Structures are given as C-alpha cells and as structure tokens.
C-alpha cells in the first residue's frame, strides 16, 4: 500500500506533467489524498481522467457559460471552492455533463466547511448533499464515470430534518434538568435585583 | 523598555539564515529532553565476527515502544559513496513503531538495505543508511583489538565513526504518514523520530567497533572508552535534496524561526541580569571557543566564515569582559554584537544566550510544529488590491529585481529522474528548465504582482482565479506570509549568486548539527550528537552536553 504522502505527491506531479499549473496540481493532489484516506477510489478516478486527456476537457469558468458538456471535475471543484464566498452565486445551476464526478466531492466538502454552505447535487443517477457538518455517507458504487443532466444547488440554508413532535418531546425532557423555583428561591437565588427598575 | 521581534527583512536573508547555529531549540536536543526518562535497551544483538547482521534497540516508557533495527552489511570499498545516488551502504536503519517480530525483521532485512529501491510499510516510521568513515573505523577496531585506545586526535578531527547520507520519514517509500503519529504527546516537537533514529544509530556505531575488535582478539580487546565515545557524534552528508524542503514548507519554517526570535526577544527583555547568569554565559563561551578548533573543513567558504567567527569572538570577548551588568544587559550585548560582528558571530552569541535561560527557551520547542493544511486554502474573498499591498509590504526586497537579467534567473530547480531528488542547474546551458520546480519564489511573486496590477484592483481573488491559475501556488504563499511573517526566505533562490549550502545550513542548524564542512556549494558534511550522553546514561542528561569540552 502507498502512503497518503506518496499518493498526494504522485497526483500533484502527474497533474503538472499533464499541463495543469502547480497551484491547481497541488489542489488535485490534496483532493485525491482526501478521497483515498476516506477509502474512495480517488486515484482510479483520477487515472481515468488522465486517460481522457485533461486538455480535452471543458473548464468551468463562468456559471452562465453556455457549454457545460464534458466538464473537468478538478476545475469544476476549484470553481466552487474559489467562488462560493460570493452570495450572488448561491442558487441552482444546471449542467450538461461532467467526467468523474467523485473528484468534485473534496472541493465541495472544503468549500462547505469554509463558507458554511450546503451543496445539493441532483440527477437521475446520483443525488447527494454536502454540508458544513462534514458527516455524509456517499456510496461510491453509485458514482458514475460520467454524470449527465445534473443540477447543483448552493445554499446557506440548513434544512430541519426532524418533526416538531420529536423536538417537543426532547425539549420537555430537557426541562427535567431544571429545578422547580419556590417563592423563597425567587428572592434568594437570583443574582440581579428583585425588580428591573432599581 | 519595549523590545520587538527582529524584523523578517533582517532575519530571513539567506546569508543570515546560513549563519545559524545549533541551540537549545535544536531538534536533537529537544529529543533528548523529551525521551531522557524512557528506557533505552539493546533488545537483540545478532552480528557475526565481522560485524555483519543486525541489532535491535528499543526505546520504551512502559506503555509505548519504538525500535531501531540496524542492518550491517558487507560492501566493497568501491561501492561506498556519500552521494544519495549510491545503492549500497555499510549500514541501514529503520525505526519501527513498537517492537518488531521475527517476521517483521525478515521482511525489513529484504527491503531496508535497498533503501529507495525497497518498500516499507506503515508500521515503520523512518528510514536511513550510513557508511563507515573507513580511515577512522579501521583504526579504532585495530587499536581496540590490541588492547589500546585509538588516537583521539584522528578521531576528533573526523568526529564520528559512521556518516549517514539521508534520513527519510513522513510517508516516503511506504513509511507511516505523519497523521499516524502527529497527536502523540512525545512527538510534539519536529523531527523527533528522525532524531531518535540518528541517536540510536550513533549507539550502533560504538557497539559495532567494540564487537568487531572483541571478535578479532577476545583475550586482548578493550572497549572504546566512554569519554572518547561521548565526544564522537554521527556524521551526515547532505546535498541539495534538503534545500527545497524549507521553501516547500513555509508554515513550518515560520514556526522554527519565530521560536528562536521569541526566545531572543524574551532574553533581551530581561531587565535585571545576575552575575551568575553572566558567568554561565562566559563559561559556555570559553569552552566553545576551544571546541571550534575541532571544526575542520577544506572549504574556503567555510574556512573564511570560521576564521571570521574566531576573530569576531575574540573582539566580543574583550567587550563582554568589560561591559558592566547594566539594566537590559542582554539587549545591550545583542545590539553591540549586531553592530560590530558578522552574522556568523551574532547568531552564535544568540545561541549562547539561549543556553543561560532554559525556562524561557525550552517551552518554545513545543511550538515548532504546525498543521500546514490549515494554511493551504486561499481566501478568495480578498481583493486584488489587498494582495498587491501585501506583496508591496512583505516582498519589498524583490520588487526591484530585474528578472529579465540572465544572472537573476540563471538557475532552475528540478527533480532528477534517476533518484527523484532535487537538483539545480543552469537554465541557459542545460536541458530541463521546462520541468522547473516551483521554487523560483522571487521571480514568480514578481510575475504575480505584475499580473495583479493589470487587473481591476477592486475585484476579489475569486475573480482573478477564474482566468489566471498559473500563479495559484504563489498566491497561497503570499497569504501564508501575511499570517506567518517568517515563512519566506527573502532572497532570490535562482540567482547566480545563490549559495545553496546556506539553505542546507539553515535546516541542519535546527536539527542541531555542528562542524559544518561544505564539500562544494551544494553539499555539506556535518556532525550530530557530538558530546551527547551515551544510551545507557541518557537519563542523566541535563542538556548542557553541547558545551562540554572536547578532548
């Protein structure tokens, strides 16, 4: 088995050898390292990307760009990593297709944490949400090599995932840690004065 | 009196950094302080009569163990080379996490002697190798086997029995990644495991000569006197491979330098200094002036530095002997030294000052590591104008360099395909500059600055990066330097005038190396642990061993 250091360094250098800038290559190395550390097939995914030819892939440079076919996941990921601080970009986007979508996950994950964002990816084949909380379960077997007709929603809104009755039940339970207040305690236990007018 | 940290524009010049000396903050000394209460034992001794086989040393605190497995192999004289391009060594070492089983040792025996060509696993932490100093090794074994002690003049001129040529850690060749061990309390200081490996390898060198001498003549042989062994370190031969490290790890470099600068600031800020403290400093100064005589080198560059150091120390001594114990005594000493001596002497005096105040200096050694990933991401909400301002403030020194001038871009750094090691060559006469490593920081910051200046300054970095990714790695550095001001060497690392040995010296001084002996402007021999306690007496170490008199 190779160490994570070896994986990161090898991906960084091979990205550079394929013509990416040093800075982008560093990002690619970190992304694949994170995937492999999380036991995803990041290296295999990256290798398939190289086979496609990085220069043949379409870079996402503008959310409103007309051609969103054959997108490069590294540049797609870096786009949202770099741009997501801009609130004007917090909306839903539609894209035609992207290669090796697994590789966008580390970038969205980092951006989610940095900017407290939620990324909801939706398509017929794949749906997932990446949140700033950092706990998400993604089955890599569901990751296609190429994802078609998908949307990405960027949002700061955290959705409530529980019912009101569950909340009410737990809140009532939490009150059991409080002490019932007698009239005497009202006088002696409070730190402030007895009226707010003194 | 308000004493400030020295400014990065003074400290981070390569000439200054290349004059740093070992100190209480040096990693091999903080290693001994951290591990002195652990138990050091020889777990297995399996050498044949010629000294070939293996030895296992274990370092144990009752709950945690580390083991060094040392393999000693026969090689022909013609195969012995200091260069990293060598393929065979007299000895090879691997530091193991825990205590190895026989199967582990067998597996490692097949791989560790091969070094870069072998594979190790995440059970292993560091890897290294060493060659005998042939003239010394044979002399010592010969003398000991005849019942005599070796010629100490010869021994101390060299300073060691074996010389290492590389120490690898942190995930290289399959070794454990740093994340596996970074939260261990005993490993909070930098390079602790590498320092452990080298310390135990030094013990191995003594055990081998004693064993071979005994095997040659069991009735007559004597052991190497401990007083002599203690004055021997372990050598190291280091080439350009070490130089890019300090450029590639700006956040870590900042931690090393700022620890030293904080120590100096705190000492200069002491308002009242006792006669006792002044005398302690004097005692170290007197010993070290004697020990400097053992710093042998054939390098004109280093001879000049050593001679200047001796000359400066001589005038410093006159000043120090007569200067009264006024308020802020150390600040006056520092300011006089800075004004009247060269960097080599000035940095030497700072190291000596640090010896007097363990309570100030030693805690700082725990601040010398950093999580570099925390500084990796670029804050793209910053405006282009802000970054231009940062460059103007932090990189003032490079804004006037003309990068169209050949002499300012003469060299390029690259990885050798054969050994995957960094090298430096002339870009105008040699092939390969299209594969240049991103180590031309000054040139690239200048190019980034020009690029940014041509943009709408009110836009943010996100906007800039949409269409300009070429200098992304440099943008990262500029933002790191804003938070960590001692992260950047303030010199042009590709200019004709660059002396790469200065970069090596910077790192080696933090390791705790002494006796710098440059063999060219690109590689240097040094000694580590000279004067250090032996393995069986490490618990008695009071961290003053660096200033024990040699001979």
XYZ file of N, CA and C in Angstrom, chain A residues 83-181:
297
model
N -15.254 30.374 -5.737
C -16.317 31.370 -5.967
C -17.429 31.355 -4.924
N -17.494 30.320 -4.100
C -18.687 30.156 -3.259
C -18.827 31.191 -2.159
N -17.805 31.970 -1.888
C -17.945 33.036 -0.897
C -18.864 34.139 -1.425
N -19.065 34.141 -2.735
C -19.872 35.173 -3.388
C -21.360 34.808 -3.290
N -22.102 35.560 -2.509
C -23.509 35.216 -2.233
C -24.367 35.207 -3.498
N -23.972 35.992 -4.493
C -24.747 36.028 -5.739
C -24.767 34.673 -6.429
N -23.826 33.843 -6.054
C -23.752 32.528 -6.709
C -24.515 31.450 -5.948
N -25.193 31.830 -4.888
C -25.922 30.840 -4.100
C -27.296 30.586 -4.724
N -27.335 29.683 -5.628
C -28.582 29.338 -6.334
C -28.403 27.973 -6.991
N -29.344 27.626 -7.875
C -29.268 26.308 -8.527
C -28.735 26.457 -9.948
N -27.834 25.564 -10.295
C -27.235 25.568 -11.635
C -27.538 24.246 -12.322
N -27.651 24.313 -13.638
C -27.849 23.073 -14.404
C -26.674 22.868 -15.340
N -26.192 21.660 -15.362
C -25.041 21.342 -16.201
C -25.366 20.149 -17.086
N -24.695 20.086 -18.209
C -24.974 19.003 -19.161
C -24.283 17.707 -18.718
N -22.985 17.720 -18.625
C -22.336 16.522 -18.049
C -20.907 16.776 -17.574
N -20.510 15.899 -16.668
C -19.184 16.032 -16.049
C -18.530 14.655 -15.966
N -17.225 14.627 -16.148
C -16.481 13.372 -16.028
C -16.054 13.151 -14.579
N -15.995 11.917 -14.184
C -15.504 11.506 -12.857
C -16.019 12.423 -11.740
N -17.336 12.436 -11.539
C -17.898 13.365 -10.541
C -17.405 13.124 -9.111
N -16.883 11.923 -8.832
C -16.348 11.666 -7.481
C -15.300 12.719 -7.102
N -14.538 13.176 -8.096
C -13.427 14.097 -7.811
C -13.881 15.492 -7.380
N -15.172 15.806 -7.559
C -15.611 17.141 -7.112
C -15.897 17.144 -5.607
N -16.070 15.947 -5.031
C -16.510 15.871 -3.621
C -15.544 16.567 -2.657
N -14.227 16.334 -2.731
C -13.337 17.010 -1.769
C -13.398 18.532 -1.868
N -13.573 19.041 -3.074
C -13.611 20.504 -3.244
C -14.892 21.079 -2.632
N -16.028 20.418 -2.916
C -17.294 20.910 -2.369
C -17.286 20.782 -0.843
N -16.690 19.713 -0.371
C -16.624 19.490 1.068
C -15.843 20.615 1.750
N -14.713 20.972 1.143
C -13.878 22.038 1.694
C -14.611 23.377 1.646
N -15.267 23.631 0.529
C -15.985 24.889 0.370
C -17.159 24.958 1.348
N -17.818 23.830 1.564
C -18.951 23.791 2.501
C -18.491 24.177 3.900
N -17.370 23.630 4.309
C -16.855 23.934 5.653
C -16.420 25.394 5.751
N -15.710 25.847 4.717
C -15.137 27.192 4.742
C -16.219 28.272 4.737
N -17.242 28.067 3.895
C -18.255 29.116 3.704
C -19.600 28.781 4.346
N -19.654 27.707 5.143
C -20.899 27.239 5.779
C -22.006 27.070 4.736
N -21.701 26.271 3.729
C -22.635 26.094 2.616
C -23.150 24.664 2.539
N -24.275 24.523 1.826
C -24.849 23.212 1.520
C -24.837 23.057 0.002
N -24.301 21.962 -0.471
C -24.324 21.670 -1.907
C -25.252 20.469 -2.117
N -26.304 20.685 -2.886
C -27.231 19.583 -3.187
C -27.054 19.226 -4.658
N -26.539 18.038 -4.926
C -26.383 17.614 -6.316
C -27.526 16.665 -6.654
N -28.174 16.938 -7.793
C -29.316 16.103 -8.176
C -29.198 15.696 -9.633
N -29.474 14.435 -9.871
C -29.567 13.939 -11.247
C -30.367 12.646 -11.181
N -30.627 12.078 -12.342
C -31.371 10.821 -12.361
C -30.552 9.708 -11.701
N -29.221 9.766 -11.880
C -28.363 8.664 -11.411
C -27.795 8.877 -10.016
N -27.726 10.114 -9.603
C -26.962 10.379 -8.379
C -27.535 11.578 -7.639
N -27.707 11.431 -6.348
C -28.144 12.550 -5.504
C -27.311 12.552 -4.241
N -26.781 13.696 -3.903
C -26.116 13.777 -2.594
C -26.065 15.223 -2.126
N -25.901 15.352 -0.814
C -25.769 16.677 -0.214
C -24.452 16.733 0.534
N -23.759 17.832 0.363
C -22.530 18.041 1.135
C -22.760 19.240 2.034
N -22.487 19.043 3.329
C -22.833 20.076 4.307
C -21.596 20.493 5.092
N -21.685 21.637 5.780
C -20.516 22.067 6.576
C -20.264 21.173 7.784
N -21.270 20.372 8.172
C -21.097 19.477 9.323
C -20.083 18.390 9.074
N -19.895 18.035 7.819
C -18.838 17.093 7.468
C -19.185 15.633 7.626
N -20.424 15.296 8.005
C -20.779 13.872 8.067
C -21.706 13.582 6.890
N -21.223 12.812 5.949
C -22.096 12.390 4.864
C -21.675 11.008 4.418
N -22.680 10.253 4.027
C -22.420 8.882 3.589
C -22.658 8.825 2.093
N -21.595 8.562 1.392
C -21.708 8.507 -0.065
C -21.264 7.121 -0.498
N -22.098 6.458 -1.230
C -21.725 5.133 -1.734
C -21.039 5.313 -3.080
N -19.757 5.021 -3.100
C -19.011 5.308 -4.325
C -19.469 4.438 -5.492
N -20.141 3.323 -5.158
C -20.625 2.476 -6.253
C -21.692 3.180 -7.082
N -22.318 4.183 -6.464
C -23.346 4.925 -7.196
C -22.747 6.048 -8.037
N -21.449 6.266 -7.884
C -20.827 7.337 -8.661
C -20.545 6.855 -10.085
N -21.227 7.434 -11.066
C -20.927 7.025 -12.448
C -19.604 7.647 -12.904
N -19.060 7.113 -13.992
C -17.830 7.704 -14.526
C -18.151 9.022 -15.223
N -19.398 9.134 -15.651
C -19.812 10.364 -16.318
C -21.244 10.663 -15.898
N -21.470 11.858 -15.438
C -22.787 12.229 -14.924
C -23.433 13.216 -15.892
N -24.682 12.913 -16.285
C -25.349 13.731 -17.298
C -26.573 14.428 -16.711
N -26.832 15.615 -17.219
C -28.015 16.405 -16.837
C -28.194 16.464 -15.328
N -27.347 17.212 -14.717
C -27.431 17.311 -13.257
C -27.532 18.773 -12.828
N -28.022 18.951 -11.611
C -28.095 20.307 -11.071
C -27.283 20.367 -9.785
N -26.820 21.543 -9.480
C -26.113 21.756 -8.216
C -26.717 22.986 -7.570
N -27.233 22.801 -6.375
C -27.795 23.941 -5.645
C -26.830 24.338 -4.547
N -26.475 25.604 -4.530
C -25.583 26.128 -3.494
C -26.439 26.971 -2.559
N -26.402 26.668 -1.293
C -27.305 27.345 -0.365
C -26.667 27.474 1.014
N -27.098 28.500 1.726
C -26.639 28.627 3.111
C -27.694 28.068 4.064
N -28.831 27.641 3.505
C -29.956 27.231 4.351
C -29.830 25.792 4.829
N -29.826 25.660 6.131
C -29.829 24.311 6.717
C -31.281 23.875 6.831
N -31.559 22.680 6.363
C -32.946 22.196 6.438
C -33.147 21.436 7.736
N -34.337 21.616 8.289
C -34.683 20.879 9.501
C -34.995 19.438 9.110
N -34.421 18.470 9.857
C -34.591 17.063 9.484
C -35.328 16.273 10.564
N -36.136 16.985 11.371
C -36.867 16.281 12.429
C -38.282 16.855 12.499
N -39.152 16.110 13.149
C -40.543 16.564 13.264
C -40.685 17.473 14.481
N -41.737 18.264 14.477
C -41.996 19.154 15.611
C -42.270 18.336 16.871
N -42.916 17.187 16.697
C -43.250 16.393 17.886
C -41.984 15.820 18.523
N -40.998 15.436 17.721
C -39.728 14.957 18.293
C -39.049 16.067 19.066
N -39.082 17.258 18.473
C -38.477 18.413 19.163
C -39.177 18.663 20.498
N -40.533 18.684 20.462
C -41.300 18.980 21.672
C -41.021 17.948 22.765
N -40.936 16.687 22.335
C -40.685 15.607 23.289
C -39.321 15.798 23.970
N -38.306 16.055 23.174
C -36.943 16.177 23.729
C -36.793 17.465 24.536
N -37.462 18.514 24.072
C -37.352 19.771 24.820
C -37.972 19.618 26.209
N -39.129 18.924 26.266
C -39.809 18.698 27.546
C -38.887 17.894 28.459
N -38.240 16.903 27.879
C -37.303 16.075 28.653
C -36.148 16.924 29.187
N -35.690 17.837 28.387
C -34.542 18.662 28.793
C -34.884 19.528 30.001
N -36.171 19.840 30.153
C -36.590 20.675 31.289
C -36.419 19.945 32.621
N -36.294 18.612 32.561
C -36.109 17.830 33.789
C -34.766 18.092 34.453
N -33.879 18.808 33.795
C -32.601 19.165 34.437
C -32.737 20.467 35.218
N -33.907 21.117 35.141
C -34.112 22.395 35.832
C -34.720 22.159 37.214
N -34.454 23.040 38.139
C -35.001 22.933 39.495
C -36.247 23.815 39.614
N -37.290 23.234 40.179
C -38.535 23.993 40.385
C -38.245 25.163 41.317
N -38.736 26.349 41.012
C -38.398 27.520 41.809
C -39.513 27.870 42.803
